[in-house]
Amino acid sequence: MAPPTQTMRPEILGQHGIVAAGRHYSIEAGVRMLEHGGNAVDAGVATVFAASVVEISHFGFGGESPVMIYDAKTHEVIVINGQGPAPKAATLDLFKAKGKIDGNGPLGATIPAVMDAMAIALSAKGTMRLEHVMQPAIELADGFPMYPFLRDHFVRERAATEQFEWSAKTYYPNGRVPEIGEIFRQPNLARTLRAIVAAERAAFARTHDRRGAIRAGRDAFYTGNIARTIAAADRSAGGVFTYEDLAGYHGQIEKPVSTSFHGYDVYKAGAWNQGPVLLQTLNILEAIDLKSMGANSADYIHTVHEAIKLAFADRNAFYGDPAFATVPLVGLLSKPYAAERRALIGPRASLDQRPGNPYAFDPDVKEPATRYVPHAQGVATPSGVGDTTCVDVVDKAGNLFSASPSSGWLLGGAFIAGDTGVPLSNRMQVFDLDPRSPNVLVGGKRPRTTLTPTIVLKGGRPFLAISTPGGDSQDQQILNVLLNMTVFGMPIQEAIEAPRINSLHPFSSFDSHESEPGVLEIENRVPAAVRDALTARGHTLHVLGPYDMSTGVVAVGVDPANGALRGGADVRRERYIFGW
């Protein structure tokens, strides 16, 4: 047997639980729940809440967080659709003159979904109450030492953020950027979090009903003075939120979609989410002997890149909120359709956008008279787009929790809703303005989010929970790691640290929705001879530093060989992990 490849960080092993996420502050919150007898869901929810306080460069409390959970007792996988919709008054005419939808500010926000999603997760599959899982977040809102990564974003995004009154007051108190190590406090957010807990505590004291009390805490955010303040602050700054938008919002538990790949069952959220694109890519690649090509060989990278292009072309052409759009998802995920798509992979890089015809494989869905052709919209913003964080947890029973929390970020300027301390979402920009698009903006509709948690089972047993920041690249980065593990047999940490690729060929979900045909980001640890061979085949390479892919994968799970818990965290983007 070959000796294991040396990694920059060790793989984490344990038997009680493992928490993997963005920052050490967030990790501590989840670990604390496990130490106090909580399960993976309790720990995951606490970690998300903590991240909404300390990872505000990339995620805030007014954002969104789709979640996937594997329940070891019932052996079921569920999805919590923690993506808020557009406010009801949002229309195409609001953005017609601009040619694209705002990425920041009062018109850039979908309805906050974090609180609702975490309450659903905790109530359905957790064991604790909000009072327990929100305590670390409250402590952090009372103050935590400023760290370099966050301070860098405070400096970079200061001008964009200070244009909003309450954002300036919250993030730049006394008109200055907090120094590294200085205690950074968010008293208004702490007050909001305490109000939620107080409502839950009062309800529990009256009824001793855990689920009812959680619902009361959740409602304190969506139906009380907090919601009124959020709506008023958004409207006073030029937005179109109403109190009714918040009071009427309710996320749901949904069934996942899935595919099989070499003995593994991979589960994702539905077509309101980009998640099925990973399943489509795996279906295309399944009948190709990737292993014989060799990891990160020219043949391997060429083939994977072409499969990504084909799957993402379908994402942009067909995906959208199923409550508003008819999506041929059965056809998109069918193996015969994947075979048809696979046949399009040739010896040279394609520079075309090539959506397929899944309607031929989905007899229950009628093909529209006019098909939407994806395209860019408006003029690109020089500052670019925002990003995300990630949370994955496994516990001793084998329960898995995977979340992709995002929005409410500093990037491009955070908009904080009055004295609530809550930064609002940035997800409206994902909508299209073309009425023919299944992802066209409609009030009350969910944008086709890039936030894409993942659960993988092997032989019906828990194998992996995995997620990452990265916008459109999220499912590409997860694909890199999954192929390393399932095809090449790499351990988690080696699979995460291995050189990565990322296609910029698909139309972006953000800003002006531009495409860079044929462009492939590739880390320079891929040998020069391989890169030259790819260039010769027509790929346009953007060569990055050895670990410079803009991503930060974390993954946890159960080793099928011995039942040990295991996990890994990316050296990219300073991810953190702890378990025992």
Coordinates of C-alpha atoms in Angstrom, one line a residue:
M1 CA 0.0 0.0 0.0
A2 CA 1.3 3.5 -0.9
P3 CA 2.1 5.8 2.0
P4 CA -0.6 8.4 2.7
T5 CA -0.1 11.8 1.0
Q6 CA 1.2 14.5 3.3
T7 CA -1.4 17.2 3.9
M8 CA -1.0 20.6 5.4
R9 CA -3.7 19.8 8.0
P10 CA -4.5 16.5 9.6
E11 CA -7.8 14.7 9.0
I12 CA -9.9 14.9 12.2
L13 CA -11.1 11.7 13.8
G14 CA -13.5 11.1 16.6
Q15 CA -16.3 9.2 18.1
H16 CA -18.5 11.8 19.8
G17 CA -18.9 14.5 17.1
I18 CA -17.2 16.8 14.6
V19 CA -18.1 20.4 13.7
A20 CA -16.6 22.0 10.6
A21 CA -17.3 25.6 9.6
G22 CA -15.8 29.0 8.8
R23 CA -14.3 30.4 12.0
H24 CA -13.1 29.2 15.3
Y25 CA -15.8 31.3 17.1
S26 CA -18.5 29.5 15.1
I27 CA -17.0 26.1 15.8
E28 CA -17.0 26.6 19.5
A29 CA -20.7 27.2 19.5
G30 CA -21.4 23.9 17.9
V31 CA -18.9 21.9 20.0
R32 CA -20.5 23.4 23.1
M33 CA -23.9 21.9 22.1
L34 CA -22.4 18.5 21.5
E35 CA -20.6 18.7 24.9
H36 CA -23.9 19.4 26.6
G37 CA -25.6 16.4 25.0
G38 CA -27.0 17.9 21.9
N39 CA -27.1 16.2 18.5
A40 CA -25.7 17.3 15.1
V41 CA -28.7 19.5 14.4
D42 CA -28.4 21.3 17.7
A43 CA -24.7 21.9 17.0
G44 CA -25.3 22.9 13.4
V45 CA -28.0 25.4 14.3
A46 CA -25.8 26.9 17.1
T47 CA -22.9 27.2 14.6
V48 CA -25.0 29.0 12.0
F49 CA -26.3 31.5 14.6
A50 CA -22.7 32.1 15.8
A51 CA -21.5 32.5 12.2
S52 CA -24.2 35.2 11.6
V53 CA -22.5 37.3 14.3
V54 CA -18.8 36.7 13.6
E55 CA -18.5 35.9 9.9
I56 CA -20.3 39.1 8.7
S57 CA -17.8 39.7 5.9
H58 CA -19.7 36.9 4.1
F59 CA -22.9 36.1 6.1
G60 CA -25.2 37.9 8.4
F61 CA -28.4 37.2 10.5
G62 CA -30.7 38.7 7.8
G63 CA -29.4 36.3 5.1
E64 CA -30.4 32.8 4.1
S65 CA -29.3 29.3 4.9
P66 CA -30.6 26.2 3.0
V67 CA -30.1 23.1 5.2
M68 CA -29.9 19.3 4.6
I69 CA -30.2 16.8 7.4
Y70 CA -29.7 13.0 7.6
D71 CA -31.6 11.5 10.4
A72 CA -29.8 8.3 11.6
K73 CA -32.9 7.1 13.4
T74 CA -35.4 7.3 10.5
H75 CA -32.7 7.0 7.8
E76 CA -34.3 9.9 5.9
V77 CA -32.7 12.9 4.3
I78 CA -34.7 16.2 4.4
V79 CA -34.2 19.7 2.9
I80 CA -35.1 22.9 4.7
N81 CA -35.6 25.5 2.0
G82 CA -34.0 28.3 3.9
Q83 CA -34.0 30.8 1.0
G84 CA -36.3 33.8 1.4
P85 CA -38.4 35.1 -1.5
A86 CA -38.5 38.5 -3.1
P87 CA -40.7 41.0 -1.4
K88 CA -44.2 40.9 -2.9
A89 CA -43.9 44.5 -4.3
A90 CA -40.7 43.6 -6.2
T91 CA -41.3 43.9 -10.0
L92 CA -39.3 44.0 -13.2
D93 CA -40.1 47.7 -13.6
L94 CA -38.1 48.5 -10.4
F95 CA -34.9 47.5 -12.2
K96 CA -35.7 48.0 -15.9
A97 CA -33.7 51.2 -16.2
K98 CA -30.6 49.7 -14.5
G99 CA -30.8 46.6 -16.7
K100 CA -29.9 44.4 -13.7
I101 CA -31.0 43.9 -10.1
D102 CA -29.2 45.5 -7.1
G103 CA -26.7 43.4 -5.3
N104 CA -26.6 45.5 -2.2
G105 CA -28.8 47.9 -0.3
P106 CA -32.5 48.0 0.4
L107 CA -33.5 46.7 -3.1
G108 CA -31.0 43.9 -3.0
A109 CA -32.6 41.9 -0.2
T110 CA -34.9 38.9 -0.2
I111 CA -36.9 38.2 2.9
P112 CA -34.6 37.1 5.8
A113 CA -34.7 33.3 6.1
V114 CA -32.0 32.3 8.6
M115 CA -34.2 32.5 11.7
D116 CA -37.0 30.6 10.1
A117 CA -34.7 27.9 8.7
M118 CA -32.9 27.3 12.0
A119 CA -36.2 27.2 13.9
I120 CA -37.5 24.5 11.5
A121 CA -34.3 22.5 11.8
L122 CA -34.2 22.7 15.6
S123 CA -37.9 21.9 16.0
A124 CA -38.0 19.0 13.5
K125 CA -34.7 17.2 14.2
G126 CA -33.0 18.9 17.2
T127 CA -33.3 18.3 20.9
M128 CA -32.6 21.7 22.4
R129 CA -34.3 25.1 22.5
L130 CA -33.4 28.4 21.1
E131 CA -32.3 29.6 24.5
H132 CA -29.5 27.0 24.4
V133 CA -28.4 27.2 20.7
M134 CA -28.5 31.0 20.5
Q135 CA -26.5 31.6 23.7
P136 CA -23.1 31.5 22.1
A137 CA -24.3 33.9 19.4
I138 CA -25.6 36.3 22.0
E139 CA -22.2 36.1 23.9
L140 CA -20.4 36.9 20.6
A141 CA -22.7 39.8 19.8
D142 CA -21.8 41.2 23.2
G143 CA -18.3 41.2 21.9
F144 CA -15.5 39.1 20.3
P145 CA -11.9 40.0 19.5
M146 CA -11.6 41.4 16.0
Y147 CA -9.6 39.0 13.7
P148 CA -7.5 39.9 10.7
F149 CA -9.6 38.4 7.9
L150 CA -12.7 40.3 9.1
R151 CA -10.9 43.5 9.7
D152 CA -9.5 43.4 6.1
H153 CA -13.0 43.4 4.8
F154 CA -14.1 46.2 7.2
V155 CA -11.3 48.3 5.7
R156 CA -12.0 47.4 2.1
E157 CA -15.8 47.8 2.3
R158 CA -15.9 50.9 4.5
A159 CA -17.0 53.4 1.9
A160 CA -19.7 51.1 0.4
T161 CA -21.1 50.3 3.9
E162 CA -20.9 53.7 5.5
Q163 CA -23.4 55.1 2.9
F164 CA -26.1 53.5 5.0
E165 CA -26.8 55.2 8.4
W166 CA -27.2 52.2 10.6
S167 CA -24.5 50.2 8.9
A168 CA -22.0 53.0 9.7
K169 CA -23.2 53.1 13.3
T170 CA -23.1 49.3 13.7
Y171 CA -19.8 48.4 12.0
Y172 CA -17.8 51.6 12.4
P173 CA -18.7 52.9 15.9
N174 CA -17.1 56.3 16.5
G175 CA -16.2 56.5 12.9
R176 CA -13.3 54.0 13.0
V177 CA -12.3 50.5 12.1
P178 CA -11.8 48.2 15.1
E179 CA -8.2 47.1 15.5
I180 CA -7.1 43.4 15.5
G181 CA -7.7 42.0 19.0
E182 CA -10.0 44.8 20.0
I183 CA -13.4 43.7 21.3
F184 CA -16.0 44.3 18.6
R185 CA -19.5 44.7 19.9
Q186 CA -22.9 44.5 18.2
P187 CA -25.3 45.6 21.0
N188 CA -28.3 46.1 18.7
L189 CA -28.0 42.6 17.2
A190 CA -27.5 41.2 20.8
R191 CA -30.8 42.9 21.8
T192 CA -32.6 41.3 18.8
L193 CA -31.2 37.9 19.6
R194 CA -32.2 38.3 23.3
A195 CA -35.7 39.3 22.3
I196 CA -36.1 36.1 20.3
V197 CA -34.9 34.0 23.3
A198 CA -37.1 35.9 25.7
A199 CA -40.2 35.1 23.7
E200 CA -39.3 31.5 23.5
R201 CA -38.5 31.3 27.2
A202 CA -41.9 32.9 28.1
A203 CA -43.8 30.5 25.9
F204 CA -42.0 27.5 27.3
A205 CA -42.7 28.6 30.9
R206 CA -46.4 28.7 30.0
T207 CA -46.7 25.5 28.0
H208 CA -43.6 23.3 28.5
D209 CA -44.0 22.6 24.7
R210 CA -40.5 22.7 23.1
R211 CA -41.7 23.0 19.6
G212 CA -44.3 25.6 20.4
A213 CA -41.8 27.6 22.3
I214 CA -39.3 27.6 19.4
R215 CA -42.2 28.8 17.1
A216 CA -42.9 31.6 19.5
G217 CA -39.2 32.7 19.5
R218 CA -39.2 32.5 15.7
D219 CA -42.4 34.6 15.5
A220 CA -40.8 37.3 17.7
F221 CA -38.6 38.0 14.7
Y222 CA -41.2 37.7 11.9
T223 CA -44.4 39.1 13.5
G224 CA -43.4 41.6 16.2
N225 CA -41.6 44.9 16.5
I226 CA -38.4 43.5 15.0
A227 CA -40.2 42.8 11.7
R228 CA -41.9 46.2 11.8
T229 CA -38.5 47.9 12.3
I230 CA -36.9 45.9 9.5
A231 CA -39.7 46.7 7.0
A232 CA -39.7 50.4 7.9
A233 CA -35.9 50.7 7.6
D234 CA -35.9 49.0 4.2
R235 CA -38.7 51.2 2.9
S236 CA -37.3 54.4 4.3
A237 CA -34.1 53.7 2.4
G238 CA -35.9 53.0 -0.9
G239 CA -36.8 49.3 -0.6
V240 CA -40.1 47.7 -1.0
F241 CA -40.3 45.4 2.1
T242 CA -43.6 45.3 4.0
Y243 CA -44.4 44.0 7.4
E244 CA -46.7 41.5 5.7
D245 CA -43.7 40.1 3.7
L246 CA -42.1 39.1 7.0
A247 CA -45.2 38.0 8.8
G248 CA -46.3 35.8 5.9
Y249 CA -43.0 34.1 5.3
H250 CA -42.7 30.4 6.2
G251 CA -40.1 28.1 5.0
Q252 CA -40.8 24.4 4.6
I253 CA -39.3 20.9 4.9
E254 CA -38.9 19.3 1.4
K255 CA -37.8 16.0 0.0
P256 CA -34.4 16.0 -1.7
V257 CA -33.5 15.0 -5.2
S258 CA -30.7 12.4 -5.6
T259 CA -28.6 10.3 -7.9
S260 CA -26.4 7.3 -7.6
F261 CA -22.7 7.4 -8.5
H262 CA -20.5 4.4 -8.2
G263 CA -22.3 3.1 -5.2
Y264 CA -22.8 6.4 -3.5
D265 CA -26.2 8.2 -3.2
V266 CA -25.8 12.0 -3.5
Y267 CA -28.7 14.2 -2.2
K268 CA -29.4 17.8 -3.1
A269 CA -32.2 20.4 -2.8
G270 CA -34.6 20.9 -5.6
A271 CA -34.6 23.2 -8.7
W272 CA -35.1 26.4 -6.6
N273 CA -31.5 25.7 -5.8
Q274 CA -28.5 25.0 -8.1
G275 CA -27.9 21.7 -6.3
P276 CA -29.3 19.4 -9.0
V277 CA -26.5 20.6 -11.3
L278 CA -24.0 18.5 -9.2
L279 CA -26.3 15.5 -9.8
Q280 CA -26.4 16.2 -13.5
T281 CA -22.6 16.5 -13.7
L282 CA -22.2 13.2 -11.9
N283 CA -24.7 11.5 -14.2
I284 CA -22.7 12.7 -17.2
L285 CA -19.4 11.5 -15.8
E286 CA -20.7 8.2 -14.4
A287 CA -20.1 6.0 -17.5
I288 CA -16.6 7.5 -18.2
D289 CA -13.6 5.7 -16.8
L290 CA -12.1 8.7 -14.9
K291 CA -9.9 6.5 -12.7
S292 CA -7.9 5.2 -15.7
M293 CA -7.3 8.8 -16.8
G294 CA -5.6 9.7 -13.5
A295 CA -6.4 12.4 -11.1
N296 CA -5.8 15.9 -12.6
S297 CA -4.5 14.5 -15.9
A298 CA -5.3 16.5 -19.0
D299 CA -7.9 13.9 -20.1
Y300 CA -9.5 14.0 -16.7
I301 CA -9.7 17.8 -16.4
H302 CA -10.9 18.2 -20.0
T303 CA -13.7 15.7 -19.5
V304 CA -14.8 17.1 -16.1
H305 CA -14.7 20.7 -17.5
E306 CA -16.9 19.7 -20.5
A307 CA -19.4 17.9 -18.2
I308 CA -19.6 21.0 -16.0
K309 CA -20.3 23.2 -19.0
L310 CA -23.2 21.0 -20.1
A311 CA -24.8 20.7 -16.7
F312 CA -24.6 24.4 -15.9
A313 CA -26.0 25.3 -19.3
D314 CA -29.1 23.3 -18.2
R315 CA -29.1 25.0 -14.8
N316 CA -29.3 28.5 -16.4
A317 CA -31.9 27.4 -19.0
F318 CA -34.3 25.4 -16.9
Y319 CA -34.0 25.8 -13.1
G320 CA -36.3 28.1 -11.1
D321 CA -38.6 28.1 -8.1
P322 CA -41.1 25.2 -8.8
A323 CA -43.9 27.2 -7.2
F324 CA -43.6 29.6 -10.2
A325 CA -41.9 27.7 -12.9
T326 CA -42.4 24.2 -14.5
V327 CA -39.0 22.5 -14.3
P328 CA -38.4 19.3 -16.2
L329 CA -36.4 17.9 -13.3
V330 CA -37.2 14.2 -13.9
G331 CA -35.8 14.6 -17.4
L332 CA -32.8 16.6 -16.3
L333 CA -31.8 13.9 -13.8
S334 CA -32.5 10.9 -15.9
K335 CA -29.6 8.6 -16.8
P336 CA -30.7 8.4 -20.5
Y337 CA -30.6 12.2 -20.8
A338 CA -27.2 12.2 -19.2
A339 CA -26.0 9.7 -21.8
E340 CA -27.3 12.0 -24.6
R341 CA -25.4 14.9 -23.0
R342 CA -22.2 12.8 -22.5
A343 CA -22.1 12.1 -26.2
L344 CA -21.5 15.9 -26.8
I345 CA -18.1 15.8 -25.1
G346 CA -15.5 15.9 -27.8
P347 CA -11.7 16.1 -28.0
R348 CA -11.7 19.9 -28.0
A349 CA -13.1 22.4 -25.5
S350 CA -16.5 23.7 -26.4
L351 CA -16.9 27.5 -26.3
D352 CA -20.7 27.3 -26.8
Q353 CA -23.5 27.4 -24.3
R354 CA -25.3 24.1 -25.0
P355 CA -28.5 23.5 -23.0
G356 CA -30.2 20.2 -23.9
N357 CA -33.8 19.0 -24.4
P358 CA -34.8 17.3 -21.1
Y359 CA -38.5 17.6 -22.1
A360 CA -37.9 14.5 -24.3
F361 CA -37.1 12.6 -21.1
D362 CA -39.9 14.0 -19.0
P363 CA -43.3 13.1 -20.4
D364 CA -45.2 14.9 -17.6
V365 CA -43.8 18.3 -18.5
K366 CA -44.8 20.1 -21.7
E367 CA -42.1 21.9 -23.6
P368 CA -42.9 25.7 -23.8
A369 CA -43.6 27.3 -27.1
T370 CA -40.6 29.5 -26.7
R371 CA -37.5 28.3 -24.9
Y372 CA -35.5 30.8 -22.7
V373 CA -31.9 31.4 -24.0
P374 CA -29.7 32.4 -21.0
H375 CA -27.8 35.7 -21.4
A376 CA -26.0 38.5 -19.5
Q377 CA -27.9 41.5 -18.3
G378 CA -26.8 45.1 -17.5
V379 CA -23.3 46.3 -17.0
A380 CA -20.9 44.5 -14.6
T381 CA -20.1 46.1 -11.3
P382 CA -16.3 46.5 -10.9
S383 CA -16.4 45.4 -7.2
G384 CA -17.6 41.9 -8.2
V385 CA -19.9 39.7 -6.1
G386 CA -20.2 38.5 -2.5
D387 CA -19.9 35.1 -1.0
T388 CA -20.9 32.5 1.7
T389 CA -19.8 30.4 4.6
C390 CA -20.5 26.7 5.4
V391 CA -21.4 24.5 8.4
D392 CA -21.2 20.7 8.5
V393 CA -21.7 18.5 11.6
V394 CA -21.7 14.7 12.4
D395 CA -22.5 13.3 15.8
K396 CA -22.0 9.9 17.5
A397 CA -25.3 8.5 16.2
G398 CA -24.4 9.3 12.6
N399 CA -26.7 12.2 12.2
L400 CA -25.5 14.7 9.5
F401 CA -26.1 18.4 9.2
S402 CA -25.1 20.5 6.2
A403 CA -25.8 24.2 5.6
S404 CA -24.7 27.0 3.3
P405 CA -25.4 30.2 5.2
S406 CA -25.0 33.4 3.1
S407 CA -25.9 37.0 2.4
G408 CA -26.1 40.0 4.7
W409 CA -22.4 40.4 3.8
L410 CA -20.0 43.3 3.9
L411 CA -18.9 42.7 0.4
G412 CA -20.2 45.7 -1.7
G413 CA -21.7 47.3 1.3
A414 CA -23.9 45.9 4.1
F415 CA -27.3 47.3 4.7
I416 CA -28.4 47.1 8.3
A417 CA -32.1 47.4 9.0
G418 CA -32.4 50.2 11.5
D419 CA -31.5 49.5 15.2
T420 CA -32.2 45.8 14.9
G421 CA -28.5 45.1 14.1
V422 CA -29.6 42.8 11.3
P423 CA -27.9 43.1 7.9
L424 CA -30.2 42.2 5.1
S425 CA -29.8 39.7 2.2
N426 CA -28.1 40.3 -1.1
R427 CA -29.8 37.5 -3.0
M428 CA -32.2 39.5 -5.3
Q429 CA -29.5 39.9 -7.9
V430 CA -29.7 36.1 -8.7
F431 CA -33.1 36.7 -10.4
D432 CA -33.3 37.2 -14.2
L433 CA -35.1 40.2 -15.7
D434 CA -36.0 38.3 -18.9
P435 CA -39.7 37.3 -18.6
R436 CA -39.0 34.0 -20.5
S437 CA -36.6 32.8 -17.8
P438 CA -37.8 30.2 -15.3
N439 CA -35.8 32.3 -12.8
V440 CA -37.4 35.7 -13.7
L441 CA -38.1 38.0 -10.8
V442 CA -41.6 37.8 -9.4
G443 CA -42.8 39.1 -6.0
G444 CA -43.0 36.2 -3.5
K445 CA -40.7 34.0 -5.6
R446 CA -37.4 32.4 -4.5
P447 CA -34.4 33.2 -6.6
R448 CA -32.5 30.2 -7.9
T449 CA -29.9 30.2 -5.1
T450 CA -26.3 29.0 -5.4
L451 CA -26.4 27.9 -1.8
T452 CA -26.0 24.2 -2.0
P453 CA -25.6 21.8 1.0
T454 CA -24.9 18.2 0.3
I455 CA -25.5 14.8 1.9
V456 CA -23.9 11.6 0.7
L457 CA -24.9 8.1 1.8
K458 CA -23.1 4.8 1.0
G459 CA -25.1 1.6 1.2
G460 CA -27.9 3.6 3.0
R461 CA -25.5 4.6 5.7
P462 CA -24.2 8.1 6.5
F463 CA -21.0 8.9 4.5
L464 CA -20.5 12.7 4.1
A465 CA -21.9 16.1 4.8
I466 CA -20.1 18.7 2.6
S467 CA -20.5 22.4 1.7
T468 CA -18.5 25.4 0.7
P469 CA -18.6 29.1 -0.1
G470 CA -18.0 30.1 -3.7
G471 CA -21.2 31.2 -5.4
D472 CA -21.6 29.5 -8.7
S473 CA -18.4 27.4 -8.0
Q474 CA -19.9 25.7 -4.9
D475 CA -21.1 22.6 -6.7
Q476 CA -17.9 22.6 -8.8
Q477 CA -15.7 22.6 -5.7
I478 CA -17.9 19.9 -4.1
L479 CA -17.5 17.9 -7.3
N480 CA -13.7 18.2 -7.2
V481 CA -13.7 16.8 -3.7
L482 CA -16.3 14.0 -4.3
L483 CA -14.5 12.7 -7.3
N484 CA -11.3 12.7 -5.4
M485 CA -12.9 10.5 -2.7
T486 CA -15.3 8.3 -4.7
V487 CA -13.2 7.7 -7.8
F488 CA -9.6 8.0 -6.5
G489 CA -10.2 6.8 -3.0
M490 CA -8.6 9.8 -1.3
P491 CA -9.2 10.5 2.5
I492 CA -11.2 13.6 3.3
Q493 CA -8.4 16.0 4.0
E494 CA -6.3 14.9 1.0
A495 CA -9.4 15.2 -1.2
I496 CA -10.0 18.7 0.0
E497 CA -6.4 20.0 -0.3
A498 CA -5.8 18.4 -3.8
P499 CA -5.4 20.9 -6.7
R500 CA -8.7 22.3 -7.9
I501 CA -10.4 23.5 -11.1
N502 CA -13.3 25.9 -11.6
S503 CA -15.1 26.8 -14.8
L504 CA -16.1 30.4 -15.5
H505 CA -17.9 29.3 -18.7
P506 CA -21.4 29.2 -17.2
F507 CA -23.4 32.4 -17.0
S508 CA -22.9 33.8 -13.5
S509 CA -25.8 33.9 -11.0
F510 CA -24.7 37.3 -9.8
D511 CA -24.5 41.0 -10.8
S512 CA -24.7 41.2 -14.7
H513 CA -24.8 37.4 -15.1
E514 CA -21.8 37.3 -17.4
S515 CA -20.1 34.3 -18.9
E516 CA -16.4 33.8 -19.8
P517 CA -16.6 31.1 -22.5
G518 CA -14.0 28.4 -22.2
V519 CA -12.3 29.9 -19.2
L520 CA -11.0 27.5 -16.6
E521 CA -9.5 28.5 -13.3
I522 CA -6.8 26.0 -12.3
E523 CA -4.3 26.0 -9.4
N524 CA -0.7 25.9 -10.4
R525 CA 0.1 22.7 -8.6
V526 CA -1.4 21.0 -11.6
P527 CA 1.8 20.3 -13.7
A528 CA 2.7 22.7 -16.4
A529 CA 2.6 19.9 -19.0
V530 CA -1.0 19.2 -18.1
R531 CA -1.9 22.9 -18.4
D532 CA -0.2 23.1 -21.8
A533 CA -2.2 20.1 -23.0
L534 CA -5.4 21.7 -21.9
T535 CA -4.5 25.0 -23.6
A536 CA -3.8 23.0 -26.8
R537 CA -7.3 21.5 -26.6
G538 CA -8.9 25.0 -26.5
H539 CA -9.4 25.7 -22.8
T540 CA -8.5 29.2 -21.7
L541 CA -6.6 28.9 -18.4
H542 CA -6.6 31.3 -15.5
V543 CA -3.7 29.9 -13.5
L544 CA -4.0 30.6 -9.7
G545 CA -1.6 30.2 -6.8
P546 CA -1.2 26.7 -5.2
Y547 CA -4.2 27.1 -2.9
D548 CA -5.8 30.2 -4.3
M549 CA -9.1 28.9 -5.5
S550 CA -11.8 31.2 -4.0
T551 CA -13.5 28.5 -2.0
G552 CA -13.3 26.9 1.5
V553 CA -14.7 23.3 1.5
V554 CA -15.5 21.6 4.8
A555 CA -16.7 18.0 5.1
V556 CA -17.5 15.6 7.9
G557 CA -18.9 12.0 7.9
V558 CA -18.5 8.4 8.9
D559 CA -15.8 6.1 7.7
P560 CA -17.6 3.1 6.2
A561 CA -14.6 0.8 6.9
N562 CA -14.7 1.2 10.7
G563 CA -17.5 3.6 11.8
A564 CA -15.1 6.3 13.0
L565 CA -16.2 9.9 12.6
R566 CA -14.0 11.9 10.4
G567 CA -13.7 15.4 8.9
G568 CA -11.6 17.8 6.9
A569 CA -11.3 21.6 6.4
D570 CA -9.9 23.6 3.6
V571 CA -6.6 25.5 4.0
R572 CA -8.2 27.9 1.5
R573 CA -10.2 30.6 3.2
E574 CA -9.1 29.7 6.7
R575 CA -11.7 27.0 7.4
Y576 CA -11.9 25.5 10.9
I577 CA -12.8 22.1 12.3
F578 CA -12.8 20.4 15.7
G579 CA -14.0 17.0 16.9
W580 CA -13.3 14.3 19.5

